[in-house]
Short mmCIF file of N, CA, C and O in Angstrom, two decimals:
data_model
loop_
_atom_site.label_atom_id
_atom_site.label_comp_id
_atom_site.label_asym_id
_atom_site.label_seq_id
_atom_site.Cartn_x
_atom_site.Cartn_y
_atom_site.Cartn_z
N MET J 1 78.28 0.02 62.95
CA MET J 1 78.47 -1.34 63.41
C MET J 1 77.12 -1.84 63.94
O MET J 1 76.48 -1.19 64.76
N ALA J 2 76.71 -2.98 63.47
CA ALA J 2 75.44 -3.56 63.86
C ALA J 2 75.40 -3.82 65.36
O ALA J 2 76.38 -4.25 65.96
N GLY J 3 74.25 -3.54 65.96
CA GLY J 3 74.08 -3.80 67.37
C GLY J 3 74.51 -2.68 68.30
O GLY J 3 74.34 -2.78 69.50
N ARG J 4 75.07 -1.64 67.76
CA ARG J 4 75.49 -0.50 68.59
C ARG J 4 74.41 0.56 68.58
O ARG J 4 73.80 0.84 67.56
N SER J 5 74.20 1.17 69.72
CA SER J 5 73.20 2.23 69.83
C SER J 5 73.78 3.56 69.34
O SER J 5 75.00 3.70 69.19
N VAL J 6 72.91 4.51 69.13
CA VAL J 6 73.35 5.85 68.74
C VAL J 6 74.27 6.42 69.83
O VAL J 6 75.28 7.06 69.52
N LEU J 7 73.94 6.16 71.08
CA LEU J 7 74.77 6.63 72.18
C LEU J 7 76.18 6.01 72.10
O LEU J 7 77.18 6.71 72.30
N ASP J 8 76.26 4.72 71.79
CA ASP J 8 77.57 4.07 71.65
C ASP J 8 78.40 4.75 70.55
O ASP J 8 79.59 4.97 70.71
N VAL J 9 77.75 5.07 69.44
CA VAL J 9 78.45 5.71 68.32
C VAL J 9 78.94 7.09 68.75
O VAL J 9 80.09 7.45 68.49
N LYS J 10 78.08 7.88 69.41
CA LYS J 10 78.48 9.21 69.86
C LYS J 10 79.67 9.13 70.81
O LYS J 10 80.62 9.91 70.69
N LYS J 11 79.62 8.20 71.73
CA LYS J 11 80.73 8.05 72.68
C LYS J 11 82.02 7.70 71.95
O LYS J 11 83.08 8.26 72.23
N THR J 12 81.93 6.76 71.01
CA THR J 12 83.14 6.33 70.30
C THR J 12 83.69 7.46 69.43
O THR J 12 84.91 7.64 69.35
N LEU J 13 82.82 8.25 68.80
CA LEU J 13 83.30 9.40 68.01
C LEU J 13 84.12 10.34 68.89
O LEU J 13 85.21 10.78 68.51
N LEU J 14 83.61 10.64 70.08
CA LEU J 14 84.35 11.52 71.00
C LEU J 14 85.60 10.83 71.52
O LEU J 14 86.65 11.47 71.67
N GLU J 15 85.52 9.55 71.80
CA GLU J 15 86.68 8.81 72.31
C GLU J 15 87.78 8.69 71.25
O GLU J 15 88.95 8.58 71.59
N CYS J 16 87.38 8.74 69.99
CA CYS J 16 88.37 8.68 68.90
C CYS J 16 88.92 10.06 68.56
O CYS J 16 89.82 10.18 67.73
N GLY J 17 88.36 11.11 69.17
CA GLY J 17 88.93 12.44 68.99
C GLY J 17 88.13 13.42 68.16
O GLY J 17 88.59 14.54 67.92
N LEU J 18 86.93 13.04 67.70
CA LEU J 18 86.13 14.01 66.97
C LEU J 18 85.68 15.09 67.93
O LEU J 18 85.42 14.82 69.10
N THR J 19 85.57 16.32 67.45
CA THR J 19 85.27 17.44 68.34
C THR J 19 83.81 17.51 68.76
O THR J 19 83.48 18.17 69.74
N THR J 20 82.92 16.85 68.01
CA THR J 20 81.51 16.73 68.40
C THR J 20 81.09 15.28 68.15
O THR J 20 81.73 14.59 67.36
N PRO J 21 80.02 14.84 68.78
CA PRO J 21 79.62 13.45 68.60
C PRO J 21 78.69 13.23 67.42
O PRO J 21 77.98 12.24 67.37
N PHE J 22 78.69 14.12 66.48
CA PHE J 22 77.72 14.02 65.39
C PHE J 22 78.30 13.46 64.11
O PHE J 22 77.56 13.09 63.22
N GLY J 23 79.61 13.39 63.96
CA GLY J 23 80.22 12.76 62.81
C GLY J 23 80.03 13.50 61.50
O GLY J 23 80.26 12.96 60.44
N ASN J 24 79.62 14.76 61.58
CA ASN J 24 79.39 15.51 60.36
C ASN J 24 80.51 16.52 60.13
O ASN J 24 81.49 16.57 60.87
N PHE J 25 80.35 17.34 59.12
CA PHE J 25 81.39 18.30 58.79
C PHE J 25 81.65 19.27 59.95
O PHE J 25 82.78 19.68 60.18
N GLU J 26 80.60 19.61 60.69
CA GLU J 26 80.76 20.54 61.83
C GLU J 26 81.84 20.07 62.78
O GLU J 26 82.62 20.86 63.29
N GLY J 27 81.89 18.78 63.01
CA GLY J 27 82.88 18.24 63.93
C GLY J 27 84.28 18.19 63.37
O GLY J 27 85.24 18.03 64.11
N LYS J 28 84.40 18.35 62.07
CA LYS J 28 85.71 18.23 61.43
C LYS J 28 86.26 19.55 60.92
O LYS J 28 87.42 19.62 60.54
N ASN J 29 85.46 20.62 60.93
CA ASN J 29 85.90 21.85 60.30
C ASN J 29 87.05 22.55 61.02
O ASN J 29 87.70 23.40 60.43
N ARG J 30 87.32 22.21 62.24
CA ARG J 30 88.44 22.83 62.98
C ARG J 30 89.57 21.84 63.22
O ARG J 30 90.44 22.08 64.04
N MET J 31 89.54 20.74 62.51
CA MET J 31 90.54 19.70 62.70
C MET J 31 91.48 19.65 61.50
O MET J 31 91.08 19.93 60.38
N SER J 32 92.71 19.25 61.76
CA SER J 32 93.66 19.07 60.66
C SER J 32 93.31 17.78 59.93
O SER J 32 92.61 16.90 60.46
N LEU J 33 93.82 17.64 58.72
CA LEU J 33 93.58 16.43 57.95
C LEU J 33 94.16 15.21 58.68
O LEU J 33 93.56 14.13 58.67
N ASN J 34 95.28 15.39 59.35
CA ASN J 34 95.87 14.28 60.11
C ASN J 34 94.96 13.87 61.28
O ASN J 34 94.80 12.69 61.56
N GLU J 35 94.37 14.84 61.96
CA GLU J 35 93.45 14.54 63.06
C GLU J 35 92.21 13.81 62.54
O GLU J 35 91.73 12.86 63.17
N ILE J 36 91.69 14.25 61.40
CA ILE J 36 90.52 13.59 60.80
C ILE J 36 90.87 12.15 60.43
O ILE J 36 90.10 11.23 60.68
N ALA J 37 92.05 11.97 59.85
CA ALA J 37 92.49 10.62 59.48
C ALA J 37 92.62 9.73 60.71
O ALA J 37 92.27 8.55 60.68
N ALA J 38 93.11 10.30 61.82
CA ALA J 38 93.25 9.53 63.06
C ALA J 38 91.88 9.09 63.58
O ALA J 38 91.70 7.95 64.02
N VAL J 39 90.88 9.99 63.51
CA VAL J 39 89.52 9.63 63.93
C VAL J 39 88.99 8.52 63.03
O VAL J 39 88.42 7.54 63.51
N ASP J 40 89.17 8.68 61.72
CA ASP J 40 88.72 7.65 60.78
C ASP J 40 89.34 6.29 61.09
O ASP J 40 88.64 5.27 61.14
N ARG J 41 90.64 6.28 61.31
CA ARG J 41 91.33 5.01 61.60
C ARG J 41 90.85 4.41 62.92
O ARG J 41 90.68 3.21 63.04
N CYS J 42 90.65 5.26 63.92
CA CYS J 42 90.17 4.80 65.23
C CYS J 42 88.77 4.19 65.09
O CYS J 42 88.51 3.10 65.61
N MET J 43 87.88 4.88 64.40
CA MET J 43 86.51 4.37 64.23
C MET J 43 86.52 3.07 63.42
O MET J 43 85.86 2.10 63.79
N HIS J 44 87.28 3.05 62.35
CA HIS J 44 87.37 1.84 61.52
C HIS J 44 87.98 0.69 62.32
O HIS J 44 87.51 -0.44 62.24
N GLY J 45 89.02 0.99 63.10
CA GLY J 45 89.65 -0.03 63.93
C GLY J 45 88.73 -0.55 65.02
O GLY J 45 88.91 -1.65 65.54
N SER J 46 87.72 0.26 65.38
CA SER J 46 86.74 -0.15 66.38
C SER J 46 85.57 -0.91 65.77
O SER J 46 84.61 -1.25 66.45
N GLY J 47 85.65 -1.13 64.45
CA GLY J 47 84.62 -1.91 63.78
C GLY J 47 83.54 -1.12 63.08
O GLY J 47 82.59 -1.70 62.55
N TYR J 48 83.65 0.19 63.06
CA TYR J 48 82.63 1.02 62.42
C TYR J 48 82.95 1.22 60.94
O TYR J 48 84.10 1.30 60.54
N THR J 49 81.89 1.33 60.16
CA THR J 49 82.00 1.70 58.75
C THR J 49 81.00 2.83 58.51
O THR J 49 80.07 3.02 59.30
N LEU J 50 81.19 3.55 57.42
CA LEU J 50 80.27 4.63 57.11
C LEU J 50 78.94 4.07 56.63
O LEU J 50 78.91 3.12 55.84
N LYS J 51 77.85 4.66 57.09
CA LYS J 51 76.53 4.18 56.70
C LYS J 51 76.19 4.66 55.30
O LYS J 51 75.57 3.96 54.53
N TYR J 52 76.58 5.90 54.98
CA TYR J 52 76.26 6.47 53.67
C TYR J 52 77.56 6.88 52.99
O TYR J 52 78.49 7.32 53.64
N GLY J 53 77.58 6.77 51.68
CA GLY J 53 78.73 7.23 50.94
C GLY J 53 79.88 6.24 50.98
O GLY J 53 79.73 5.08 51.34
N SER J 54 81.03 6.74 50.63
CA SER J 54 82.22 5.91 50.53
C SER J 54 82.72 5.51 51.90
O SER J 54 82.64 6.26 52.86
N ASP J 55 83.26 4.31 51.99
CA ASP J 55 83.85 3.84 53.24
C ASP J 55 85.36 4.09 53.23
O ASP J 55 86.09 3.56 54.06
N GLU J 56 85.82 4.92 52.29
CA GLU J 56 87.24 5.21 52.23
C GLU J 56 87.66 6.06 53.41
O GLU J 56 86.96 6.98 53.81
N LEU J 57 88.79 5.74 53.95
CA LEU J 57 89.34 6.53 55.04
C LEU J 57 90.06 7.73 54.46
O LEU J 57 90.46 7.74 53.30
N ALA J 58 90.25 8.76 55.28
CA ALA J 58 90.98 9.95 54.84
C ALA J 58 92.35 9.57 54.30
O ALA J 58 92.86 10.20 53.38
N CYS J 59 92.95 8.53 54.83
CA CYS J 59 94.27 8.08 54.36
C CYS J 59 94.21 7.63 52.91
O CYS J 59 95.17 7.83 52.16
N SER J 60 93.12 7.01 52.50
CA SER J 60 92.98 6.54 51.13
C SER J 60 92.66 7.69 50.18
O SER J 60 93.15 7.73 49.06
N ILE J 61 91.85 8.61 50.65
CA ILE J 61 91.41 9.72 49.81
C ILE J 61 92.57 10.68 49.55
O ILE J 61 92.73 11.18 48.45
N ARG J 62 93.37 10.96 50.56
CA ARG J 62 94.47 11.92 50.43
C ARG J 62 95.82 11.22 50.58
O ARG J 62 96.64 11.62 51.40
N SER J 63 96.04 10.19 49.81
CA SER J 63 97.29 9.44 49.93
C SER J 63 98.50 10.30 49.59
O SER J 63 99.62 9.98 49.98
N ASP J 64 98.29 11.41 48.89
CA ASP J 64 99.40 12.30 48.53
C ASP J 64 99.81 13.21 49.69
O ASP J 64 100.84 13.87 49.61
N ALA J 65 99.04 13.24 50.76
CA ALA J 65 99.29 14.18 51.85
C ALA J 65 100.41 13.72 52.79
O ALA J 65 100.91 14.52 53.57
N ASP J 66 100.81 12.46 52.74
CA ASP J 66 101.86 11.93 53.60
C ASP J 66 101.59 12.27 55.07
O ASP J 66 102.41 12.87 55.76
N LEU J 67 100.42 11.87 55.53
CA LEU J 67 100.02 12.15 56.90
C LEU J 67 100.69 11.17 57.86
O LEU J 67 100.72 9.97 57.59
N PRO J 68 101.20 11.66 58.99
CA PRO J 68 101.86 10.78 59.96
C PRO J 68 100.96 9.63 60.41
O PRO J 68 101.41 8.51 60.59
N THR J 69 99.69 9.90 60.59
CA THR J 69 98.76 8.88 61.07
C THR J 69 98.52 7.79 60.03
O THR J 69 98.09 6.70 60.37
N CYS J 70 98.83 8.09 58.76
CA CYS J 70 98.57 7.14 57.68
C CYS J 70 99.78 6.30 57.29
O CYS J 70 99.67 5.42 56.44
N ARG J 71 100.90 6.55 57.91
CA ARG J 71 102.09 5.76 57.58
C ARG J 71 101.87 4.31 57.98
O ARG J 71 101.21 4.02 58.98
N PRO J 72 102.43 3.38 57.21
CA PRO J 72 102.22 1.95 57.49
C PRO J 72 102.62 1.52 58.91
O PRO J 72 102.01 0.62 59.48
N ASP J 73 103.63 2.18 59.47
CA ASP J 73 104.08 1.79 60.81
C ASP J 73 103.37 2.55 61.93
O ASP J 73 103.65 2.33 63.11
N ALA J 74 102.44 3.44 61.57
CA ALA J 74 101.72 4.21 62.59
C ALA J 74 100.69 3.31 63.27
O ALA J 74 99.96 2.58 62.61
N PRO J 75 100.62 3.37 64.60
CA PRO J 75 99.63 2.55 65.30
C PRO J 75 98.22 3.07 65.04
O PRO J 75 98.02 4.26 64.82
N VAL J 76 97.26 2.18 65.05
CA VAL J 76 95.86 2.58 64.91
C VAL J 76 95.43 3.21 66.24
O VAL J 76 95.57 2.58 67.29
N PRO J 77 94.96 4.45 66.20
CA PRO J 77 94.51 5.08 67.45
C PRO J 77 93.37 4.29 68.09
O PRO J 77 92.52 3.72 67.40
N LEU J 78 93.37 4.25 69.40
CA LEU J 78 92.33 3.53 70.14
C LEU J 78 91.38 4.53 70.80
O LEU J 78 91.79 5.62 71.20
N PRO J 79 90.11 4.15 70.95
CA PRO J 79 89.18 5.00 71.69
C PRO J 79 89.68 5.20 73.13
O PRO J 79 90.26 4.29 73.72
N ASP J 80 89.46 6.39 73.66
CA ASP J 80 89.93 6.72 75.00
C ASP J 80 88.82 7.45 75.76
O ASP J 80 88.41 8.54 75.36
N ILE J 81 88.34 6.83 76.83
CA ILE J 81 87.25 7.41 77.62
C ILE J 81 87.65 8.78 78.17
O ILE J 81 86.84 9.72 78.18
N ASP J 82 88.88 8.92 78.62
CA ASP J 82 89.34 10.22 79.14
C ASP J 82 89.29 11.29 78.05
O ASP J 82 88.98 12.44 78.33
N ARG J 83 89.61 10.92 76.81
CA ARG J 83 89.55 11.88 75.70
C ARG J 83 88.12 12.38 75.55
O ARG J 83 87.88 13.56 75.32
N ARG J 84 87.15 11.46 75.67
CA ARG J 84 85.74 11.85 75.55
C ARG J 84 85.32 12.76 76.69
O ARG J 84 84.77 13.84 76.48
N LEU J 85 85.59 12.33 77.92
CA LEU J 85 85.13 13.10 79.09
C LEU J 85 85.83 14.45 79.20
O LEU J 85 85.25 15.40 79.74
N ASN J 86 87.06 14.54 78.71
CA ASN J 86 87.81 15.80 78.78
C ASN J 86 87.76 16.60 77.49
O ASN J 86 88.47 17.60 77.35
N SER J 87 86.92 16.18 76.55
CA SER J 87 86.78 16.91 75.30
C SER J 87 86.13 18.27 75.58
O SER J 87 85.38 18.44 76.55
N ASN J 88 86.43 19.23 74.74
CA ASN J 88 85.81 20.55 74.90
C ASN J 88 84.30 20.45 74.80
O ASN J 88 83.57 21.17 75.48
N TYR J 89 83.81 19.56 73.95
CA TYR J 89 82.37 19.37 73.81
C TYR J 89 81.76 19.01 75.16
O TYR J 89 80.78 19.63 75.59
N CYS J 90 82.32 18.01 75.84
CA CYS J 90 81.75 17.57 77.13
C CYS J 90 82.02 18.58 78.24
O CYS J 90 81.16 18.79 79.10
N LYS J 91 83.18 19.22 78.22
CA LYS J 91 83.45 20.24 79.24
C LYS J 91 82.44 21.38 79.13
O LYS J 91 81.97 21.88 80.15
N ALA J 92 82.09 21.76 77.91
CA ALA J 92 81.13 22.85 77.71
C ALA J 92 79.72 22.42 78.13
O ALA J 92 78.91 23.26 78.51
N LYS J 93 79.43 21.13 78.08
CA LYS J 93 78.11 20.64 78.48
C LYS J 93 77.99 20.45 79.99
O LYS J 93 76.90 20.36 80.52
N ARG J 94 79.16 20.40 80.67
CA ARG J 94 79.15 20.15 82.11
C ARG J 94 79.52 21.37 82.95
O ARG J 94 79.34 21.34 84.17
N GLY J 95 80.06 22.41 82.34
CA GLY J 95 80.54 23.52 83.14
C GLY J 95 80.16 24.88 82.56
O GLY J 95 80.50 25.19 81.41
N TYR J 96 79.47 25.67 83.35
CA TYR J 96 79.02 26.99 82.91
C TYR J 96 80.20 27.88 82.51
O TYR J 96 80.18 28.49 81.44
N ALA J 97 81.22 27.96 83.36
CA ALA J 97 82.35 28.84 83.07
C ALA J 97 83.05 28.43 81.78
O ALA J 97 83.38 29.29 80.94
N PHE J 98 83.27 27.14 81.58
CA PHE J 98 83.93 26.68 80.36
C PHE J 98 83.04 26.98 79.15
O PHE J 98 83.53 27.39 78.11
N CYS J 99 81.75 26.77 79.29
CA CYS J 99 80.82 27.06 78.21
C CYS J 99 80.90 28.53 77.82
O CYS J 99 81.03 28.86 76.64
N LYS J 100 80.86 29.42 78.80
CA LYS J 100 80.92 30.86 78.52
C LYS J 100 82.23 31.25 77.83
O LYS J 100 82.24 32.13 76.97
N GLN J 101 83.33 30.60 78.20
CA GLN J 101 84.64 30.93 77.63
C GLN J 101 84.81 30.42 76.21
O GLN J 101 85.54 31.01 75.42
N THR J 102 84.17 29.32 75.87
CA THR J 102 84.47 28.67 74.60
C THR J 102 83.32 28.64 73.60
O THR J 102 83.55 28.33 72.43
N ALA J 103 82.12 28.96 74.01
CA ALA J 103 80.97 28.85 73.12
C ALA J 103 81.01 29.89 72.00
O ALA J 103 81.43 31.03 72.22
N VAL J 104 80.59 29.48 70.83
CA VAL J 104 80.45 30.40 69.71
C VAL J 104 79.37 31.41 70.05
O VAL J 104 79.48 32.59 69.73
N ASN J 105 78.33 30.94 70.74
CA ASN J 105 77.23 31.80 71.18
C ASN J 105 77.13 31.67 72.70
O ASN J 105 76.34 30.87 73.20
N PRO J 106 77.89 32.47 73.46
CA PRO J 106 77.88 32.33 74.93
C PRO J 106 76.50 32.49 75.57
O PRO J 106 76.24 31.94 76.63
N ALA J 107 75.59 33.21 74.92
CA ALA J 107 74.24 33.38 75.47
C ALA J 107 73.53 32.04 75.58
O ALA J 107 72.67 31.85 76.45
N ALA J 108 73.88 31.08 74.73
CA ALA J 108 73.26 29.76 74.78
C ALA J 108 73.57 29.04 76.09
O ALA J 108 72.83 28.16 76.52
N CYS J 109 74.65 29.42 76.75
CA CYS J 109 75.02 28.79 78.02
C CYS J 109 74.01 29.10 79.12
O CYS J 109 73.90 28.35 80.09
N GLU J 110 73.29 30.18 78.96
CA GLU J 110 72.32 30.60 79.98
C GLU J 110 71.15 29.63 80.09
O GLU J 110 70.54 29.52 81.16
N THR J 111 70.83 28.93 79.02
CA THR J 111 69.66 28.05 79.03
C THR J 111 70.02 26.58 79.22
O THR J 111 69.14 25.74 79.30
N ARG J 112 71.29 26.28 79.32
CA ARG J 112 71.74 24.89 79.44
C ARG J 112 71.65 24.42 80.89
O ARG J 112 71.95 25.15 81.81
N ASP J 113 71.25 23.17 81.08
CA ASP J 113 71.18 22.57 82.41
C ASP J 113 72.47 21.79 82.64
O ASP J 113 72.63 20.67 82.17
N PHE J 114 73.40 22.40 83.37
CA PHE J 114 74.71 21.78 83.58
C PHE J 114 74.66 20.62 84.57
O PHE J 114 75.62 19.87 84.68
N ASP J 115 73.54 20.47 85.28
CA ASP J 115 73.39 19.34 86.19
C ASP J 115 72.95 18.08 85.44
O ASP J 115 72.98 16.98 86.00
N LYS J 116 72.53 18.25 84.17
CA LYS J 116 72.08 17.11 83.36
C LYS J 116 72.78 17.16 81.99
O LYS J 116 72.13 17.48 80.99
N PRO J 117 74.06 16.85 81.96
CA PRO J 117 74.74 16.83 80.66
C PRO J 117 74.23 15.69 79.79
O PRO J 117 73.62 14.75 80.31
N PRO J 118 74.47 15.77 78.50
CA PRO J 118 74.01 14.67 77.63
C PRO J 118 74.70 13.36 78.01
O PRO J 118 75.81 13.36 78.55
N PRO J 119 74.04 12.25 77.75
CA PRO J 119 74.59 10.94 78.18
C PRO J 119 75.96 10.62 77.62
O PRO J 119 76.72 9.90 78.25
N GLU J 120 76.31 11.17 76.44
CA GLU J 120 77.63 10.88 75.90
C GLU J 120 78.74 11.54 76.71
O GLU J 120 79.91 11.21 76.55
N CYS J 121 78.37 12.46 77.60
CA CYS J 121 79.37 13.15 78.44
C CYS J 121 79.39 12.62 79.87
O CYS J 121 80.01 13.22 80.74
N LEU J 122 78.73 11.51 80.10
CA LEU J 122 78.75 10.88 81.41
C LEU J 122 79.70 9.67 81.36
O LEU J 122 79.86 9.05 80.32
N PRO J 123 80.32 9.34 82.51
CA PRO J 123 81.25 8.19 82.52
C PRO J 123 80.60 6.87 82.11
O PRO J 123 79.48 6.67 82.06
#
């Protein structure tokens, strides 16, 4: 969406339910197709379109999947600040114990500054 900063996009990705603020496959590899479709619908409903590639939503690509989020009567998910702040991504950036429990590489938690989380994890 024109006029939005990279930080705005990262926040909205997390607020729409993506597991990381990067919008790439890494953020989607542990999500169900229905969850991915919900993120797509939330981002699209917030005015975002894909910069590269097709602008098709997961609902259009996998119309045979009969996803609950893609049904005509399903509400468009809305961005939620609490979803962003309470996401595992932000919890791991703000808390040493949570980082150690959930990190793929717990040793990386040793070098992280938990007093300065990334801006997308601040209110």
